[in-house]
């Protein structure tokens, strides 16, 4: 059976990328295949994880290319040359413009470390999300996998999972719990779900 060709875009440690690689190895992701990893940070540890798994990598930086437009055009070229069907943002620390997202409607997914619509949107990334959740005093937070459109964290929700906040939590402790209990589970599940749909739709077109 044909598999959806997946590109994972990263900037940092790549634990979510690792969760995707592990899920692929275990067969949790069976309708898709990670064909490419793109990083906008040449020092991202995620690149090492990809190399270890034998996945081709590309480093594309905005500073080298000079503008957001040139940066996005370069990413698009890379995606085309690997015939990518689905783009996964896994800790990718650059907001993609409408110019880019409009070319891939419901073909870009992102994982966000809160229950959208809480603690999301512009400026809500990394530890800040968890700091704000603790500051507000919510007793439950979590993670969301959603499609990406021109509104930061604003695309259609695919999967969400709740995580309890515990007494004495710091943003760092909470960040780890949200990753372990939610992000690393729902991201692979959502990627399988979307890949499967893409492949089924493709069959319908070919028939
Ligand atoms: C995760 O918390 C993810 O939700 C956010 O960035 C972080 C990336 O971590 N978008 P990693 O690079 O996958 O380890």
PDB file of C-alpha atoms in Angstrom, residues 7-207:
ATOM      1  CA  UNK A   7       8.243  15.959   6.180  1.00  0.00           C
ATOM      2  CA  UNK A   8       8.884  16.920   9.808  1.00  0.00           C
ATOM      3  CA  UNK A   9       9.973  20.521  10.457  1.00  0.00           C
ATOM      4  CA  UNK A  10      12.012  21.031  13.623  1.00  0.00           C
ATOM      5  CA  UNK A  11      14.132  23.608  15.430  1.00  0.00           C
ATOM      6  CA  UNK A  12      15.336  22.022  18.638  1.00  0.00           C
ATOM      7  CA  UNK A  13      15.624  18.865  20.694  1.00  0.00           C
ATOM      8  CA  UNK A  14      13.251  16.850  18.567  1.00  0.00           C
ATOM      9  CA  UNK A  15      11.567  14.708  21.196  1.00  0.00           C
ATOM     10  CA  UNK A  16       8.355  14.923  19.186  1.00  0.00           C
ATOM     11  CA  UNK A  17      10.261  13.849  16.076  1.00  0.00           C
ATOM     12  CA  UNK A  18      11.603  10.928  18.116  1.00  0.00           C
ATOM     13  CA  UNK A  19       8.056  10.004  19.137  1.00  0.00           C
ATOM     14  CA  UNK A  20       7.112   9.947  15.441  1.00  0.00           C
ATOM     15  CA  UNK A  21      10.125   7.791  14.529  1.00  0.00           C
ATOM     16  CA  UNK A  22       9.332   5.370  17.363  1.00  0.00           C
ATOM     17  CA  UNK A  23       5.668   5.236  16.343  1.00  0.00           C
ATOM     18  CA  UNK A  24       6.683   4.440  12.779  1.00  0.00           C
ATOM     19  CA  UNK A  25       8.971   1.658  13.982  1.00  0.00           C
ATOM     20  CA  UNK A  26       6.210   0.208  16.145  1.00  0.00           C
ATOM     21  CA  UNK A  27       3.602   0.374  13.386  1.00  0.00           C
ATOM     22  CA  UNK A  28       1.478   2.989  15.178  1.00  0.00           C
ATOM     23  CA  UNK A  29       2.129   5.052  12.073  1.00  0.00           C
ATOM     24  CA  UNK A  30       1.562   2.685   9.173  1.00  0.00           C
ATOM     25  CA  UNK A  31      -0.156   4.901   6.592  1.00  0.00           C
ATOM     26  CA  UNK A  32       2.713   7.384   6.414  1.00  0.00           C
ATOM     27  CA  UNK A  33       6.473   7.418   6.230  1.00  0.00           C
ATOM     28  CA  UNK A  34       8.860  10.149   7.394  1.00  0.00           C
ATOM     29  CA  UNK A  35      10.717  10.994   4.192  1.00  0.00           C
ATOM     30  CA  UNK A  36      12.451  14.223   5.198  1.00  0.00           C
ATOM     31  CA  UNK A  37      13.398  16.333   8.226  1.00  0.00           C
ATOM     32  CA  UNK A  38      13.936  20.071   7.755  1.00  0.00           C
ATOM     33  CA  UNK A  39      15.512  22.204  10.471  1.00  0.00           C
ATOM     34  CA  UNK A  40      15.848  25.982  10.564  1.00  0.00           C
ATOM     35  CA  UNK A  41      18.576  25.562  13.167  1.00  0.00           C
ATOM     36  CA  UNK A  42      21.835  23.899  12.092  1.00  0.00           C
ATOM     37  CA  UNK A  43      22.550  22.892  15.706  1.00  0.00           C
ATOM     38  CA  UNK A  44      19.210  21.224  16.410  1.00  0.00           C
ATOM     39  CA  UNK A  45      19.651  17.866  18.141  1.00  0.00           C
ATOM     40  CA  UNK A  46      16.639  16.742  16.104  1.00  0.00           C
ATOM     41  CA  UNK A  47      18.984  16.512  13.083  1.00  0.00           C
ATOM     42  CA  UNK A  48      21.050  13.872  14.886  1.00  0.00           C
ATOM     43  CA  UNK A  49      17.926  11.894  15.721  1.00  0.00           C
ATOM     44  CA  UNK A  50      16.904  11.962  12.031  1.00  0.00           C
ATOM     45  CA  UNK A  51      20.353  10.927  10.838  1.00  0.00           C
ATOM     46  CA  UNK A  52      20.405   8.045  13.310  1.00  0.00           C
ATOM     47  CA  UNK A  53      17.086   6.846  11.915  1.00  0.00           C
ATOM     48  CA  UNK A  54      18.414   7.114   8.351  1.00  0.00           C
ATOM     49  CA  UNK A  55      16.054   9.949   7.389  1.00  0.00           C
ATOM     50  CA  UNK A  56      17.342  12.581   4.915  1.00  0.00           C
ATOM     51  CA  UNK A  57      17.781  16.038   6.447  1.00  0.00           C
ATOM     52  CA  UNK A  58      17.985  19.603   5.183  1.00  0.00           C
ATOM     53  CA  UNK A  59      19.000  22.771   7.027  1.00  0.00           C
ATOM     54  CA  UNK A  60      17.294  25.915   5.794  1.00  0.00           C
ATOM     55  CA  UNK A  61      17.862  29.166   7.678  1.00  0.00           C
ATOM     56  CA  UNK A  62      16.168  32.495   7.251  1.00  0.00           C
ATOM     57  CA  UNK A  63      19.387  34.363   8.034  1.00  0.00           C
ATOM     58  CA  UNK A  64      21.119  32.704   5.102  1.00  0.00           C
ATOM     59  CA  UNK A  65      18.287  33.426   2.687  1.00  0.00           C
ATOM     60  CA  UNK A  66      17.569  36.963   3.795  1.00  0.00           C
ATOM     61  CA  UNK A  67      13.767  37.078   3.884  1.00  0.00           C
ATOM     62  CA  UNK A  68      10.735  35.099   5.066  1.00  0.00           C
ATOM     63  CA  UNK A  69       9.622  34.735   1.456  1.00  0.00           C
ATOM     64  CA  UNK A  70      12.952  33.311   0.285  1.00  0.00           C
ATOM     65  CA  UNK A  71      13.021  31.024   3.342  1.00  0.00           C
ATOM     66  CA  UNK A  72       9.556  29.661   2.589  1.00  0.00           C
ATOM     67  CA  UNK A  73      10.252  29.273  -1.130  1.00  0.00           C
ATOM     68  CA  UNK A  74      13.332  27.225  -0.301  1.00  0.00           C
ATOM     69  CA  UNK A  75      11.322  24.994   2.040  1.00  0.00           C
ATOM     70  CA  UNK A  76       8.666  24.511  -0.659  1.00  0.00           C
ATOM     71  CA  UNK A  77      11.333  23.463  -3.174  1.00  0.00           C
ATOM     72  CA  UNK A  78      12.717  20.906  -0.768  1.00  0.00           C
ATOM     73  CA  UNK A  79       9.222  19.550  -0.068  1.00  0.00           C
ATOM     74  CA  UNK A  80       8.544  19.243  -3.790  1.00  0.00           C
ATOM     75  CA  UNK A  81      11.760  17.430  -4.504  1.00  0.00           C
ATOM     76  CA  UNK A  82      10.859  14.821  -1.867  1.00  0.00           C
ATOM     77  CA  UNK A  83       7.234  14.627  -3.098  1.00  0.00           C
ATOM     78  CA  UNK A  84       5.899  15.396   0.353  1.00  0.00           C
ATOM     79  CA  UNK A  85       2.191  14.857   1.077  1.00  0.00           C
ATOM     80  CA  UNK A  86       2.050  15.952   4.714  1.00  0.00           C
ATOM     81  CA  UNK A  87       4.047  18.489   6.748  1.00  0.00           C
ATOM     82  CA  UNK A  88       4.408  18.059  10.503  1.00  0.00           C
ATOM     83  CA  UNK A  89       5.593  20.966  12.633  1.00  0.00           C
ATOM     84  CA  UNK A  90       7.258  19.399  15.665  1.00  0.00           C
ATOM     85  CA  UNK A  91       8.765  22.192  17.703  1.00  0.00           C
ATOM     86  CA  UNK A  92       9.340  24.343  14.600  1.00  0.00           C
ATOM     87  CA  UNK A  93      10.019  27.817  15.979  1.00  0.00           C
ATOM     88  CA  UNK A  94       9.138  29.915  12.953  1.00  0.00           C
ATOM     89  CA  UNK A  95       5.646  31.115  12.064  1.00  0.00           C
ATOM     90  CA  UNK A  96       4.808  30.327   8.442  1.00  0.00           C
ATOM     91  CA  UNK A  97       3.083  33.059   6.443  1.00  0.00           C
ATOM     92  CA  UNK A  98      -0.290  32.804   4.747  1.00  0.00           C
ATOM     93  CA  UNK A  99       1.601  32.624   1.478  1.00  0.00           C
ATOM     94  CA  UNK A 100       2.990  29.257   2.610  1.00  0.00           C
ATOM     95  CA  UNK A 101       0.081  27.794   4.576  1.00  0.00           C
ATOM     96  CA  UNK A 102      -2.426  28.559   1.771  1.00  0.00           C
ATOM     97  CA  UNK A 103      -0.488  26.205  -0.514  1.00  0.00           C
ATOM     98  CA  UNK A 104      -1.033  23.263   1.854  1.00  0.00           C
ATOM     99  CA  UNK A 105      -4.630  23.375   3.132  1.00  0.00           C
ATOM    100  CA  UNK A 106      -5.130  20.689   5.826  1.00  0.00           C
ATOM    101  CA  UNK A 107      -1.738  19.254   4.943  1.00  0.00           C
ATOM    102  CA  UNK A 108       0.242  20.900   7.738  1.00  0.00           C
ATOM    103  CA  UNK A 109      -0.185  19.763  11.343  1.00  0.00           C
ATOM    104  CA  UNK A 110       1.274  21.237  14.511  1.00  0.00           C
ATOM    105  CA  UNK A 111       1.473  20.129  18.118  1.00  0.00           C
ATOM    106  CA  UNK A 112       0.812  22.796  20.733  1.00  0.00           C
ATOM    107  CA  UNK A 113       1.382  22.204  24.459  1.00  0.00           C
ATOM    108  CA  UNK A 114      -1.995  23.397  25.785  1.00  0.00           C
ATOM    109  CA  UNK A 115      -5.674  22.697  25.306  1.00  0.00           C
ATOM    110  CA  UNK A 116      -6.485  25.179  22.528  1.00  0.00           C
ATOM    111  CA  UNK A 117      -8.108  27.758  22.756  1.00  0.00           C
ATOM    112  CA  UNK A 118      -6.361  28.285  26.106  1.00  0.00           C
ATOM    113  CA  UNK A 119      -2.788  29.591  26.236  1.00  0.00           C
ATOM    114  CA  UNK A 120      -2.197  29.727  22.505  1.00  0.00           C
ATOM    115  CA  UNK A 121      -1.588  32.158  19.669  1.00  0.00           C
ATOM    116  CA  UNK A 122       1.238  34.544  18.982  1.00  0.00           C
ATOM    117  CA  UNK A 123       3.966  34.516  21.632  1.00  0.00           C
ATOM    118  CA  UNK A 124       2.704  31.339  23.298  1.00  0.00           C
ATOM    119  CA  UNK A 125       5.480  28.828  22.790  1.00  0.00           C
ATOM    120  CA  UNK A 126       7.968  26.906  24.878  1.00  0.00           C
ATOM    121  CA  UNK A 127       7.913  27.376  28.638  1.00  0.00           C
ATOM    122  CA  UNK A 128       5.722  30.484  28.428  1.00  0.00           C
ATOM    123  CA  UNK A 129       2.650  28.324  27.727  1.00  0.00           C
ATOM    124  CA  UNK A 130       3.154  26.400  30.962  1.00  0.00           C
ATOM    125  CA  UNK A 131       4.072  29.508  32.955  1.00  0.00           C
ATOM    126  CA  UNK A 132       0.784  31.109  31.934  1.00  0.00           C
ATOM    127  CA  UNK A 133      -1.230  27.973  32.710  1.00  0.00           C
ATOM    128  CA  UNK A 134       0.260  27.845  36.220  1.00  0.00           C
ATOM    129  CA  UNK A 135      -0.196  31.591  36.711  1.00  0.00           C
ATOM    130  CA  UNK A 136      -3.862  31.360  35.747  1.00  0.00           C
ATOM    131  CA  UNK A 137      -4.371  28.498  38.151  1.00  0.00           C
ATOM    132  CA  UNK A 138      -6.013  25.965  35.838  1.00  0.00           C
ATOM    133  CA  UNK A 139      -6.064  22.449  37.271  1.00  0.00           C
ATOM    134  CA  UNK A 140      -6.013  20.744  33.879  1.00  0.00           C
ATOM    135  CA  UNK A 141      -3.927  21.545  30.807  1.00  0.00           C
ATOM    136  CA  UNK A 142      -2.770  19.305  27.952  1.00  0.00           C
ATOM    137  CA  UNK A 143      -1.792  19.285  24.315  1.00  0.00           C
ATOM    138  CA  UNK A 144      -3.496  19.833  20.968  1.00  0.00           C
ATOM    139  CA  UNK A 145      -2.668  18.647  17.470  1.00  0.00           C
ATOM    140  CA  UNK A 146      -4.271  20.888  14.874  1.00  0.00           C
ATOM    141  CA  UNK A 147      -4.077  21.807  11.220  1.00  0.00           C
ATOM    142  CA  UNK A 148      -2.069  24.918  10.450  1.00  0.00           C
ATOM    143  CA  UNK A 149      -3.542  27.911   8.676  1.00  0.00           C
ATOM    144  CA  UNK A 150      -2.634  31.611   8.645  1.00  0.00           C
ATOM    145  CA  UNK A 151      -3.810  32.127  12.236  1.00  0.00           C
ATOM    146  CA  UNK A 152      -1.209  30.999  14.811  1.00  0.00           C
ATOM    147  CA  UNK A 153      -2.666  27.899  16.550  1.00  0.00           C
ATOM    148  CA  UNK A 154      -5.951  28.665  14.769  1.00  0.00           C
ATOM    149  CA  UNK A 155      -6.508  25.727  12.386  1.00  0.00           C
ATOM    150  CA  UNK A 156      -8.996  22.889  12.832  1.00  0.00           C
ATOM    151  CA  UNK A 157      -8.340  20.688  15.865  1.00  0.00           C
ATOM    152  CA  UNK A 158      -7.467  17.047  15.172  1.00  0.00           C
ATOM    153  CA  UNK A 159      -6.746  15.578  18.634  1.00  0.00           C
ATOM    154  CA  UNK A 160      -6.457  16.829  22.207  1.00  0.00           C
ATOM    155  CA  UNK A 161      -5.401  15.196  25.453  1.00  0.00           C
ATOM    156  CA  UNK A 162      -5.767  16.552  28.970  1.00  0.00           C
ATOM    157  CA  UNK A 163      -3.018  16.457  31.606  1.00  0.00           C
ATOM    158  CA  UNK A 164      -3.537  17.171  35.313  1.00  0.00           C
ATOM    159  CA  UNK A 165      -1.613  19.909  37.055  1.00  0.00           C
ATOM    160  CA  UNK A 166      -0.122  18.844  40.388  1.00  0.00           C
ATOM    161  CA  UNK A 167       0.757  20.805  43.474  1.00  0.00           C
ATOM    162  CA  UNK A 168       4.312  22.095  43.358  1.00  0.00           C
ATOM    163  CA  UNK A 169       4.484  22.020  39.536  1.00  0.00           C
ATOM    164  CA  UNK A 170       7.031  24.329  37.953  1.00  0.00           C
ATOM    165  CA  UNK A 171       6.789  25.261  34.258  1.00  0.00           C
ATOM    166  CA  UNK A 172       9.648  22.821  33.569  1.00  0.00           C
ATOM    167  CA  UNK A 173       8.003  19.910  35.411  1.00  0.00           C
ATOM    168  CA  UNK A 174       4.678  20.609  33.736  1.00  0.00           C
ATOM    169  CA  UNK A 175       6.292  20.884  30.297  1.00  0.00           C
ATOM    170  CA  UNK A 176       7.809  17.417  30.699  1.00  0.00           C
ATOM    171  CA  UNK A 177       4.537  15.872  31.908  1.00  0.00           C
ATOM    172  CA  UNK A 178       2.574  17.405  29.027  1.00  0.00           C
ATOM    173  CA  UNK A 179       5.102  16.058  26.528  1.00  0.00           C
ATOM    174  CA  UNK A 180       5.200  12.575  28.005  1.00  0.00           C
ATOM    175  CA  UNK A 181       1.495  12.135  28.701  1.00  0.00           C
ATOM    176  CA  UNK A 182       0.058  14.056  25.771  1.00  0.00           C
ATOM    177  CA  UNK A 183       2.284  15.376  22.955  1.00  0.00           C
ATOM    178  CA  UNK A 184       4.268  12.205  22.306  1.00  0.00           C
ATOM    179  CA  UNK A 185       1.015  10.209  22.141  1.00  0.00           C
ATOM    180  CA  UNK A 186      -1.398  12.381  20.214  1.00  0.00           C
ATOM    181  CA  UNK A 187       1.078  13.652  17.620  1.00  0.00           C
ATOM    182  CA  UNK A 188       1.780  10.160  16.187  1.00  0.00           C
ATOM    183  CA  UNK A 189      -1.918   9.250  16.451  1.00  0.00           C
ATOM    184  CA  UNK A 190      -2.950  12.388  14.576  1.00  0.00           C
ATOM    185  CA  UNK A 191      -0.268  11.864  11.933  1.00  0.00           C
ATOM    186  CA  UNK A 192      -1.539   8.324  11.325  1.00  0.00           C
ATOM    187  CA  UNK A 193      -5.133   9.559  11.158  1.00  0.00           C
ATOM    188  CA  UNK A 194      -4.355  12.303   8.629  1.00  0.00           C
ATOM    189  CA  UNK A 195      -2.018  10.072   6.553  1.00  0.00           C
ATOM    190  CA  UNK A 196      -4.677   7.397   6.328  1.00  0.00           C
ATOM    191  CA  UNK A 197      -7.266   9.903   5.135  1.00  0.00           C
ATOM    192  CA  UNK A 198      -4.894  11.351   2.546  1.00  0.00           C
ATOM    193  CA  UNK A 199      -4.140   7.901   1.166  1.00  0.00           C
ATOM    194  CA  UNK A 200      -7.814   6.881   1.089  1.00  0.00           C
ATOM    195  CA  UNK A 201      -8.751  10.085  -0.726  1.00  0.00           C
ATOM    196  CA  UNK A 202      -5.971   9.494  -3.197  1.00  0.00           C
ATOM    197  CA  UNK A 203      -7.360   6.040  -3.969  1.00  0.00           C
ATOM    198  CA  UNK A 204     -10.758   7.540  -4.682  1.00  0.00           C
ATOM    199  CA  UNK A 205      -9.205  10.002  -7.122  1.00  0.00           C
ATOM    200  CA  UNK A 206      -7.267   7.266  -8.913  1.00  0.00           C
ATOM    201  CA  UNK A 207     -10.237   4.942  -9.310  1.00  0.00           C
TER     202      UNK A 207
END
